[in-house]
Amino acid sequence: MPDQVFWNPILETLPRGKLQKLQFLKFKRIFKWTYDNSKFHRTLYKSHGIEPCDIRSLNDIKKIPKIEKSMMRDIQNKDPFPYGDALCVPIEEVSTFRQTSGTTGQPVYQPDTWQDWEWWSECWAYILWAQGYRPKDKVFLPFGYNIFVAFWAGHYAAEKLGCEVIPGGVLDTKARILKIKELSASAMMATPTYILSMADVAKNKLGIDPSQLSINKITCAGEPGAGIPGTKKRMEDAFGAKVYDHSGATETGAWSFECSDQPHGMHVNEAMFLVEIEDIETGKIIERPGKKGKMIITALDRIAQPCIRFDSKDIIEWAPEACSCGRTFRLIKGGVQGRADDITKVKGVLLSPIAIEEVVRSIKGLGDEFEIIVDKKGDTDRIQLKVELLPNVTKHQINEKLKDQLRLKTNLGYLIEYYDHGTLPRYEVKAKHFKDLRKHK
Ligand SMILES: [Zn+2]
C-alpha cells in the first residue's frame, strides 16, 4: 500500500467521460436528497420552478439557483436550533458543530453527521496521499483545535493513512518548534502566514535554522500563499521542505489539492465535488481554460447541511493541460487566485491583492510582511504599499526594482513606504494585508 501512487487508483484515473457520468449521478442523488429533506432548499427551487426530475444532464445544473453565504446566515438561529431549516437530518444525528471563521458578518454554522465527518476525512486522505504522506510520517498540527474547521479533517485523514499525528493545539509557537525538533516530525499543516511566522520565531527567537528541522513537506490552506510562487519559495527555502497547496472551506469541504508533481495549480477532487466557474461579468459558466471566474461548487456527498451550487467567491481558472501525475481530475491554474470580494477597481484598473503579494515576496531584501491600503485623495484613487526592509538592506537597493515589478504585474503606481524589519503588524493565522478604505466612506 505505501508504494501505491494514488489514494483511490480507480476514481483518480477514471476516464473523463466516466468521471462526468459519476458526477451527474451523484449530483442527481444529492439534489433529490436536499429537495426532499431541506425546507429552505425546496422553497428556493420551487420558486424557480425546478424539481429533481428536471435535472436530466450536467447542462441542466446551470438552471439551479446558486446559494449565497448570506442566505445561509438568514436561515440560522431558527429551529432546529441553531441551524434552521436547511438541516436535512434529525438534529440528534448531528455529531459536530463548526462555524465559519470569516472576519466580516455573522458566522455561518455548519452541522455534520458522523457520515459527513468520515467524508471530510476521506476528502483529506486524497490530499495527503497525493502530497506524499505515508504511514511512516510524523505529522505535526500547529493550529488551535476549536470551533473552526481549520485542519481538523487533516488530523483525522493523517490518522486514517496510518501516520503518527502530533496535535500541537494550545502550545505557543516556540513550544511547537521545540516539539517538532524533539520528535523529528516530518510533515505539518498550517496557513502560509503561520508557516512564515514559525520560520521567523525559530530563527530569531530560538536560534534554530528551520531548514535543519526534520520537516520535509508542508500542506498549506486557509490562504492562497502556497499557490503564489514568491510566497511558496520563501516557505520552501525556510524549511528546506516541499510546500503543497490545498483549498477548502467550512461550507464546501476539502475540494482541491496540489499533487507531488507540483503542477503550478491544484486538482479539483472531481469524484467528490462538482466545480463550475462563473464569468463575473456575464454570469455564464466558463467551460474552457483561459478565463478567470468565481467558483460555484457542489459537494456531491455531504448530507446534513448540503452544499449545492454554493457561490464560494473564490477566483479560479481551468488550466490548459492535464497533470503529469496521471490523475484525470482537472487542474485549476495557480490555485485560488483571490476572492471576488477583494478584487477591486483602482483608477479603472482591476487590482487583485495577490498580484502585489507575488511581487513583494519575489524580491530579495524585503521582509515577509506588507500592507496595502487603497483610499482616495480628492477624487483620485491611491494605493499605499508598506513593506519591510531586511537588516542591512537599503531602500535604494530595492526601490526601482519594486516599482518596475509592480507596474509590470499590476499596471498601477504606488506610494511605497519602507519600514524596518519587524515593525509592521504580525498575524498569527490569516494575514490581513489588504484594506480598501473607499468602501467605508
Ligand atoms: Zn497531479
PDB file of C-alpha atoms in Angstrom, residues 148-379:
ATOM      1  CA  PHE A 148     -13.201  26.486  13.313  1.00  0.00           C
ATOM      2  CA  VAL A 149     -12.724  23.548  10.981  1.00  0.00           C
ATOM      3  CA  ALA A 150      -9.127  24.530  10.014  1.00  0.00           C
ATOM      4  CA  PHE A 151      -7.055  21.330   9.900  1.00  0.00           C
ATOM      5  CA  TRP A 152      -9.375  19.082  11.932  1.00  0.00           C
ATOM      6  CA  ALA A 153     -10.166  16.870   8.945  1.00  0.00           C
ATOM      7  CA  GLY A 154      -6.463  16.829   8.032  1.00  0.00           C
ATOM      8  CA  HIS A 155      -5.819  15.433  11.505  1.00  0.00           C
ATOM      9  CA  TYR A 156      -8.315  12.592  11.028  1.00  0.00           C
ATOM     10  CA  ALA A 157      -7.110  11.875   7.484  1.00  0.00           C
ATOM     11  CA  ALA A 158      -3.485  11.612   8.624  1.00  0.00           C
ATOM     12  CA  GLU A 159      -4.618   9.060  11.221  1.00  0.00           C
ATOM     13  CA  LYS A 160      -6.616   7.242   8.534  1.00  0.00           C
ATOM     14  CA  LEU A 161      -3.474   6.964   6.377  1.00  0.00           C
ATOM     15  CA  GLY A 162      -1.627   5.474   9.327  1.00  0.00           C
ATOM     16  CA  CYS A 163       0.634   8.454  10.031  1.00  0.00           C
ATOM     17  CA  GLU A 164       1.560   9.360  13.583  1.00  0.00           C
ATOM     18  CA  VAL A 165      -0.301  12.573  14.451  1.00  0.00           C
ATOM     19  CA  ILE A 166       1.070  15.114  16.919  1.00  0.00           C
ATOM     20  CA  PRO A 167      -1.605  17.664  17.899  1.00  0.00           C
ATOM     21  CA  GLY A 168       0.149  20.974  18.661  1.00  0.00           C
ATOM     22  CA  GLY A 169      -3.083  22.631  19.883  1.00  0.00           C
ATOM     23  CA  VAL A 170      -2.544  25.096  22.716  1.00  0.00           C
ATOM     24  CA  LEU A 171       1.258  25.157  22.578  1.00  0.00           C
ATOM     25  CA  ASP A 172       2.766  28.525  21.686  1.00  0.00           C
ATOM     26  CA  THR A 173       4.934  28.896  18.595  1.00  0.00           C
ATOM     27  CA  LYS A 174       8.221  28.362  20.418  1.00  0.00           C
ATOM     28  CA  ALA A 175       6.927  25.216  22.136  1.00  0.00           C
ATOM     29  CA  ARG A 176       5.615  23.908  18.830  1.00  0.00           C
ATOM     30  CA  ILE A 177       9.002  24.322  17.164  1.00  0.00           C
ATOM     31  CA  LEU A 178      10.768  22.647  20.054  1.00  0.00           C
ATOM     32  CA  LYS A 179       8.296  19.744  19.912  1.00  0.00           C
ATOM     33  CA  ILE A 180       8.893  19.338  16.155  1.00  0.00           C
ATOM     34  CA  LYS A 181      12.624  19.202  16.912  1.00  0.00           C
ATOM     35  CA  GLU A 182      12.286  16.811  19.851  1.00  0.00           C
ATOM     36  CA  LEU A 183      10.085  14.315  17.979  1.00  0.00           C
ATOM     37  CA  SER A 184      11.631  14.746  14.495  1.00  0.00           C
ATOM     38  CA  ALA A 185       8.256  15.472  12.902  1.00  0.00           C
ATOM     39  CA  SER A 186       8.373  15.032   9.127  1.00  0.00           C
ATOM     40  CA  ALA A 187       5.315  16.978   7.975  1.00  0.00           C
ATOM     41  CA  MET A 188       2.987  19.742   9.068  1.00  0.00           C
ATOM     42  CA  MET A 189      -0.129  21.635   8.032  1.00  0.00           C
ATOM     43  CA  ALA A 190      -0.735  25.370   8.538  1.00  0.00           C
ATOM     44  CA  THR A 191      -1.629  28.654   6.847  1.00  0.00           C
ATOM     45  CA  PRO A 192       1.184  30.295   4.826  1.00  0.00           C
ATOM     46  CA  THR A 193       1.142  33.249   7.230  1.00  0.00           C
ATOM     47  CA  TYR A 194       1.758  30.935  10.158  1.00  0.00           C
ATOM     48  CA  ILE A 195       4.446  28.910   8.352  1.00  0.00           C
ATOM     49  CA  LEU A 196       6.415  32.129   7.713  1.00  0.00           C
ATOM     50  CA  SER A 197       5.829  33.261  11.276  1.00  0.00           C
ATOM     51  CA  MET A 198       7.129  29.905  12.615  1.00  0.00           C
ATOM     52  CA  ALA A 199      10.277  30.265  10.494  1.00  0.00           C
ATOM     53  CA  ASP A 200      10.785  33.770  11.911  1.00  0.00           C
ATOM     54  CA  VAL A 201      10.358  32.627  15.526  1.00  0.00           C
ATOM     55  CA  ALA A 202      12.671  29.639  15.012  1.00  0.00           C
ATOM     56  CA  LYS A 203      15.423  31.830  13.554  1.00  0.00           C
ATOM     57  CA  ASN A 204      15.106  34.978  15.607  1.00  0.00           C
ATOM     58  CA  LYS A 205      13.774  33.813  18.972  1.00  0.00           C
ATOM     59  CA  LEU A 206      15.188  30.303  19.304  1.00  0.00           C
ATOM     60  CA  GLY A 207      18.323  30.478  17.159  1.00  0.00           C
ATOM     61  CA  ILE A 208      17.151  27.401  15.253  1.00  0.00           C
ATOM     62  CA  ASP A 209      17.546  27.251  11.475  1.00  0.00           C
ATOM     63  CA  PRO A 210      14.144  25.840  10.391  1.00  0.00           C
ATOM     64  CA  SER A 211      15.732  24.094   7.409  1.00  0.00           C
ATOM     65  CA  GLN A 212      17.676  21.959   9.896  1.00  0.00           C
ATOM     66  CA  LEU A 213      14.440  20.644  11.410  1.00  0.00           C
ATOM     67  CA  SER A 214      13.182  17.327  10.036  1.00  0.00           C
ATOM     68  CA  ILE A 215      10.109  18.725   8.238  1.00  0.00           C
ATOM     69  CA  ASN A 216      10.154  17.571   4.599  1.00  0.00           C
ATOM     70  CA  LYS A 217       6.636  18.507   3.487  1.00  0.00           C
ATOM     71  CA  ILE A 218       4.117  21.152   4.444  1.00  0.00           C
ATOM     72  CA  THR A 219       0.446  21.352   3.493  1.00  0.00           C
ATOM     73  CA  CYS A 220      -0.908  24.877   3.358  1.00  0.00           C
ATOM     74  CA  ALA A 221      -4.527  26.003   3.426  1.00  0.00           C
ATOM     75  CA  GLY A 222      -6.636  28.935   4.568  1.00  0.00           C
ATOM     76  CA  GLU A 223      -4.900  31.462   2.301  1.00  0.00           C
ATOM     77  CA  PRO A 224      -3.677  31.349  -1.312  1.00  0.00           C
ATOM     78  CA  GLY A 225       0.039  31.671  -0.386  1.00  0.00           C
ATOM     79  CA  ALA A 226       1.200  28.192  -1.405  1.00  0.00           C
ATOM     80  CA  GLY A 227      -0.119  28.945  -4.909  1.00  0.00           C
ATOM     81  CA  ILE A 228       1.832  32.211  -5.130  1.00  0.00           C
ATOM     82  CA  PRO A 229       5.334  31.366  -6.395  1.00  0.00           C
ATOM     83  CA  GLY A 230       7.166  34.031  -4.335  1.00  0.00           C
ATOM     84  CA  THR A 231       5.463  33.041  -1.063  1.00  0.00           C
ATOM     85  CA  LYS A 232       5.823  29.325  -1.747  1.00  0.00           C
ATOM     86  CA  LYS A 233       9.553  29.740  -2.416  1.00  0.00           C
ATOM     87  CA  ARG A 234      10.056  31.639   0.844  1.00  0.00           C
ATOM     88  CA  MET A 235       8.393  28.813   2.776  1.00  0.00           C
ATOM     89  CA  GLU A 236      10.259  26.052   0.901  1.00  0.00           C
ATOM     90  CA  ASP A 237      13.609  27.796   1.389  1.00  0.00           C
ATOM     91  CA  ALA A 238      12.972  28.466   5.082  1.00  0.00           C
ATOM     92  CA  PHE A 239      12.105  24.872   5.981  1.00  0.00           C
ATOM     93  CA  GLY A 240      14.019  23.043   3.244  1.00  0.00           C
ATOM     94  CA  ALA A 241      10.721  21.273   2.559  1.00  0.00           C
ATOM     95  CA  LYS A 242       8.221  20.835  -0.246  1.00  0.00           C
ATOM     96  CA  VAL A 243       5.209  23.082   0.223  1.00  0.00           C
ATOM     97  CA  TYR A 244       1.843  21.999  -1.169  1.00  0.00           C
ATOM     98  CA  ASP A 245      -1.322  23.962  -1.681  1.00  0.00           C
ATOM     99  CA  HIS A 246      -4.816  22.949  -0.664  1.00  0.00           C
ATOM    100  CA  SER A 247      -8.085  24.834  -0.599  1.00  0.00           C
ATOM    101  CA  GLY A 248     -11.276  24.057   1.226  1.00  0.00           C
ATOM    102  CA  ALA A 249     -13.896  25.812   3.301  1.00  0.00           C
ATOM    103  CA  THR A 250     -16.265  25.084   6.153  1.00  0.00           C
ATOM    104  CA  GLU A 251     -19.342  25.225   3.916  1.00  0.00           C
ATOM    105  CA  THR A 252     -17.819  23.306   0.995  1.00  0.00           C
ATOM    106  CA  GLY A 253     -15.362  20.742   2.352  1.00  0.00           C
ATOM    107  CA  ALA A 254     -11.826  19.955   1.156  1.00  0.00           C
ATOM    108  CA  TRP A 255     -12.260  20.226  -2.602  1.00  0.00           C
ATOM    109  CA  SER A 256      -8.769  20.628  -4.060  1.00  0.00           C
ATOM    110  CA  PHE A 257      -5.128  19.713  -3.725  1.00  0.00           C
ATOM    111  CA  GLU A 258      -1.752  20.182  -5.306  1.00  0.00           C
ATOM    112  CA  CYS A 259      -0.100  16.831  -6.052  1.00  0.00           C
ATOM    113  CA  SER A 260       3.568  15.973  -5.518  1.00  0.00           C
ATOM    114  CA  ASP A 261       4.354  16.841  -9.171  1.00  0.00           C
ATOM    115  CA  GLN A 262       3.743  20.490  -8.173  1.00  0.00           C
ATOM    116  CA  PRO A 263       1.991  21.449 -11.432  1.00  0.00           C
ATOM    117  CA  HIS A 264       1.574  25.172 -10.517  1.00  0.00           C
ATOM    118  CA  GLY A 265      -2.025  24.524  -9.706  1.00  0.00           C
ATOM    119  CA  MET A 266      -4.415  22.273  -7.833  1.00  0.00           C
ATOM    120  CA  HIS A 267      -6.504  19.284  -8.794  1.00  0.00           C
ATOM    121  CA  VAL A 268     -10.207  19.533  -8.124  1.00  0.00           C
ATOM    122  CA  ASN A 269     -11.351  16.317  -6.458  1.00  0.00           C
ATOM    123  CA  GLU A 270     -13.982  15.657  -9.099  1.00  0.00           C
ATOM    124  CA  ALA A 271     -15.060  12.339  -7.620  1.00  0.00           C
ATOM    125  CA  MET A 272     -16.363  14.219  -4.571  1.00  0.00           C
ATOM    126  CA  PHE A 273     -17.148  17.710  -5.915  1.00  0.00           C
ATOM    127  CA  LEU A 274     -18.632  19.421  -8.935  1.00  0.00           C
ATOM    128  CA  VAL A 275     -16.868  22.711  -9.627  1.00  0.00           C
ATOM    129  CA  GLU A 276     -18.195  25.280 -12.102  1.00  0.00           C
ATOM    130  CA  ILE A 277     -16.531  28.593 -12.938  1.00  0.00           C
ATOM    131  CA  GLU A 278     -18.806  31.574 -13.497  1.00  0.00           C
ATOM    132  CA  ASP A 279     -17.838  34.630 -15.512  1.00  0.00           C
ATOM    133  CA  ILE A 280     -18.095  37.532 -13.056  1.00  0.00           C
ATOM    134  CA  GLU A 281     -19.330  39.949 -15.695  1.00  0.00           C
ATOM    135  CA  THR A 282     -21.722  37.820 -17.776  1.00  0.00           C
ATOM    136  CA  GLY A 283     -22.801  35.197 -15.229  1.00  0.00           C
ATOM    137  CA  LYS A 284     -22.157  32.476 -17.870  1.00  0.00           C
ATOM    138  CA  ILE A 285     -20.330  29.253 -16.978  1.00  0.00           C
ATOM    139  CA  ILE A 286     -16.758  29.182 -18.313  1.00  0.00           C
ATOM    140  CA  GLU A 287     -16.077  25.710 -19.701  1.00  0.00           C
ATOM    141  CA  ARG A 288     -12.586  26.250 -21.123  1.00  0.00           C
ATOM    142  CA  PRO A 289      -9.186  27.334 -19.837  1.00  0.00           C
ATOM    143  CA  GLY A 290      -8.011  30.912 -20.309  1.00  0.00           C
ATOM    144  CA  LYS A 291     -10.544  32.942 -18.343  1.00  0.00           C
ATOM    145  CA  LYS A 292     -10.868  33.577 -14.640  1.00  0.00           C
ATOM    146  CA  GLY A 293     -14.183  33.440 -12.847  1.00  0.00           C
ATOM    147  CA  LYS A 294     -15.672  32.644  -9.483  1.00  0.00           C
ATOM    148  CA  MET A 295     -16.160  29.137  -8.271  1.00  0.00           C
ATOM    149  CA  ILE A 296     -19.635  27.647  -7.873  1.00  0.00           C
ATOM    150  CA  ILE A 297     -19.257  24.376  -6.006  1.00  0.00           C
ATOM    151  CA  THR A 298     -21.342  21.352  -5.105  1.00  0.00           C
ATOM    152  CA  ALA A 299     -20.251  18.810  -2.516  1.00  0.00           C
ATOM    153  CA  LEU A 300     -21.589  15.610  -4.013  1.00  0.00           C
ATOM    154  CA  ASP A 301     -21.817  13.525  -0.834  1.00  0.00           C
ATOM    155  CA  ARG A 302     -22.430  15.851   2.093  1.00  0.00           C
ATOM    156  CA  ILE A 303     -25.784  15.214   3.756  1.00  0.00           C
ATOM    157  CA  ALA A 304     -26.520  17.194   6.960  1.00  0.00           C
ATOM    158  CA  GLN A 305     -26.314  20.706   5.518  1.00  0.00           C
ATOM    159  CA  PRO A 306     -25.726  20.152   1.816  1.00  0.00           C
ATOM    160  CA  CYS A 307     -23.580  22.430  -0.321  1.00  0.00           C
ATOM    161  CA  ILE A 308     -25.297  22.758  -3.696  1.00  0.00           C
ATOM    162  CA  ARG A 309     -24.128  25.347  -6.228  1.00  0.00           C
ATOM    163  CA  PHE A 310     -22.585  27.411  -3.450  1.00  0.00           C
ATOM    164  CA  ASP A 311     -21.177  30.760  -4.568  1.00  0.00           C
ATOM    165  CA  SER A 312     -17.742  30.482  -2.982  1.00  0.00           C
ATOM    166  CA  LYS A 313     -16.375  33.821  -4.323  1.00  0.00           C
ATOM    167  CA  ASP A 314     -13.004  32.100  -4.896  1.00  0.00           C
ATOM    168  CA  ILE A 315     -11.411  33.249  -8.151  1.00  0.00           C
ATOM    169  CA  ILE A 316     -10.140  30.302 -10.180  1.00  0.00           C
ATOM    170  CA  GLU A 317      -9.311  29.347 -13.768  1.00  0.00           C
ATOM    171  CA  TRP A 318      -9.066  25.970 -15.513  1.00  0.00           C
ATOM    172  CA  ALA A 319      -5.504  25.014 -16.500  1.00  0.00           C
ATOM    173  CA  PRO A 320      -4.956  24.189 -20.174  1.00  0.00           C
ATOM    174  CA  GLU A 321      -3.017  20.951 -19.666  1.00  0.00           C
ATOM    175  CA  ALA A 322      -3.593  17.696 -17.830  1.00  0.00           C
ATOM    176  CA  CYS A 323      -1.199  16.972 -14.956  1.00  0.00           C
ATOM    177  CA  SER A 324       1.865  14.779 -15.424  1.00  0.00           C
ATOM    178  CA  CYS A 325       0.881  12.699 -12.367  1.00  0.00           C
ATOM    179  CA  GLY A 326      -1.761  10.749 -14.285  1.00  0.00           C
ATOM    180  CA  ARG A 327      -4.807  11.921 -12.351  1.00  0.00           C
ATOM    181  CA  THR A 328      -7.763  12.740 -14.602  1.00  0.00           C
ATOM    182  CA  PHE A 329      -9.100  15.301 -12.088  1.00  0.00           C
ATOM    183  CA  ARG A 330      -8.819  18.708 -13.776  1.00  0.00           C
ATOM    184  CA  LEU A 331      -6.300  21.291 -12.614  1.00  0.00           C
ATOM    185  CA  ILE A 332      -7.002  24.888 -11.716  1.00  0.00           C
ATOM    186  CA  LYS A 333      -4.165  27.163 -12.753  1.00  0.00           C
ATOM    187  CA  GLY A 334      -2.112  28.727  -9.964  1.00  0.00           C
ATOM    188  CA  GLY A 335      -4.548  27.645  -7.222  1.00  0.00           C
ATOM    189  CA  VAL A 336      -7.140  30.054  -5.855  1.00  0.00           C
ATOM    190  CA  GLN A 337      -6.272  33.465  -7.260  1.00  0.00           C
ATOM    191  CA  GLY A 338      -8.114  35.580  -4.737  1.00  0.00           C
ATOM    192  CA  ARG A 339     -11.629  36.353  -3.608  1.00  0.00           C
ATOM    193  CA  ALA A 340     -14.242  38.054  -5.751  1.00  0.00           C
ATOM    194  CA  ASP A 341     -14.818  40.408  -2.762  1.00  0.00           C
ATOM    195  CA  ASP A 342     -11.174  41.534  -2.753  1.00  0.00           C
ATOM    196  CA  ILE A 343     -10.839  42.268  -6.435  1.00  0.00           C
ATOM    197  CA  THR A 344     -11.402  45.955  -6.814  1.00  0.00           C
ATOM    198  CA  LYS A 345     -11.068  48.668  -9.432  1.00  0.00           C
ATOM    199  CA  VAL A 346      -8.402  51.258  -8.776  1.00  0.00           C
ATOM    200  CA  LYS A 347      -8.134  54.101 -11.275  1.00  0.00           C
ATOM    201  CA  GLY A 348     -10.255  51.945 -13.561  1.00  0.00           C
ATOM    202  CA  VAL A 349      -7.817  49.002 -13.445  1.00  0.00           C
ATOM    203  CA  LEU A 350      -8.791  45.667 -11.843  1.00  0.00           C
ATOM    204  CA  LEU A 351      -6.488  45.027  -8.888  1.00  0.00           C
ATOM    205  CA  SER A 352      -6.028  41.704  -7.103  1.00  0.00           C
ATOM    206  CA  PRO A 353      -4.036  41.942  -3.840  1.00  0.00           C
ATOM    207  CA  ILE A 354      -2.477  38.574  -4.706  1.00  0.00           C
ATOM    208  CA  ALA A 355      -0.591  40.160  -7.612  1.00  0.00           C
ATOM    209  CA  ILE A 356       1.041  42.566  -5.145  1.00  0.00           C
ATOM    210  CA  GLU A 357       1.893  39.740  -2.747  1.00  0.00           C
ATOM    211  CA  GLU A 358       3.608  37.896  -5.594  1.00  0.00           C
ATOM    212  CA  VAL A 359       5.798  40.931  -6.352  1.00  0.00           C
ATOM    213  CA  VAL A 360       6.714  41.692  -2.715  1.00  0.00           C
ATOM    214  CA  ARG A 361       7.566  38.099  -1.871  1.00  0.00           C
ATOM    215  CA  SER A 362       9.654  37.650  -5.023  1.00  0.00           C
ATOM    216  CA  ILE A 363      12.058  40.483  -4.143  1.00  0.00           C
ATOM    217  CA  LYS A 364      15.080  39.545  -2.081  1.00  0.00           C
ATOM    218  CA  GLY A 365      15.760  42.078   0.642  1.00  0.00           C
ATOM    219  CA  LEU A 366      12.112  42.611   1.551  1.00  0.00           C
ATOM    220  CA  GLY A 367      10.600  41.010   4.665  1.00  0.00           C
ATOM    221  CA  ASP A 368       7.570  38.718   4.566  1.00  0.00           C
ATOM    222  CA  GLU A 369       5.101  41.294   5.883  1.00  0.00           C
ATOM    223  CA  PHE A 370       3.393  44.016   3.855  1.00  0.00           C
ATOM    224  CA  GLU A 371       0.242  46.125   3.897  1.00  0.00           C
ATOM    225  CA  ILE A 372      -1.827  47.509   1.035  1.00  0.00           C
ATOM    226  CA  ILE A 373      -4.170  50.419   1.694  1.00  0.00           C
ATOM    227  CA  VAL A 374      -6.414  51.812  -1.040  1.00  0.00           C
ATOM    228  CA  ASP A 375      -8.063  55.180  -0.414  1.00  0.00           C
ATOM    229  CA  LYS A 376      -8.972  58.381  -2.181  1.00  0.00           C
ATOM    230  CA  LYS A 377      -7.223  61.699  -2.186  1.00  0.00           C
ATOM    231  CA  GLY A 378      -9.790  64.151  -3.527  1.00  0.00           C
ATOM    232  CA  ASP A 379     -11.263  62.326  -6.496  1.00  0.00           C
TER     233      ASP A 379
END
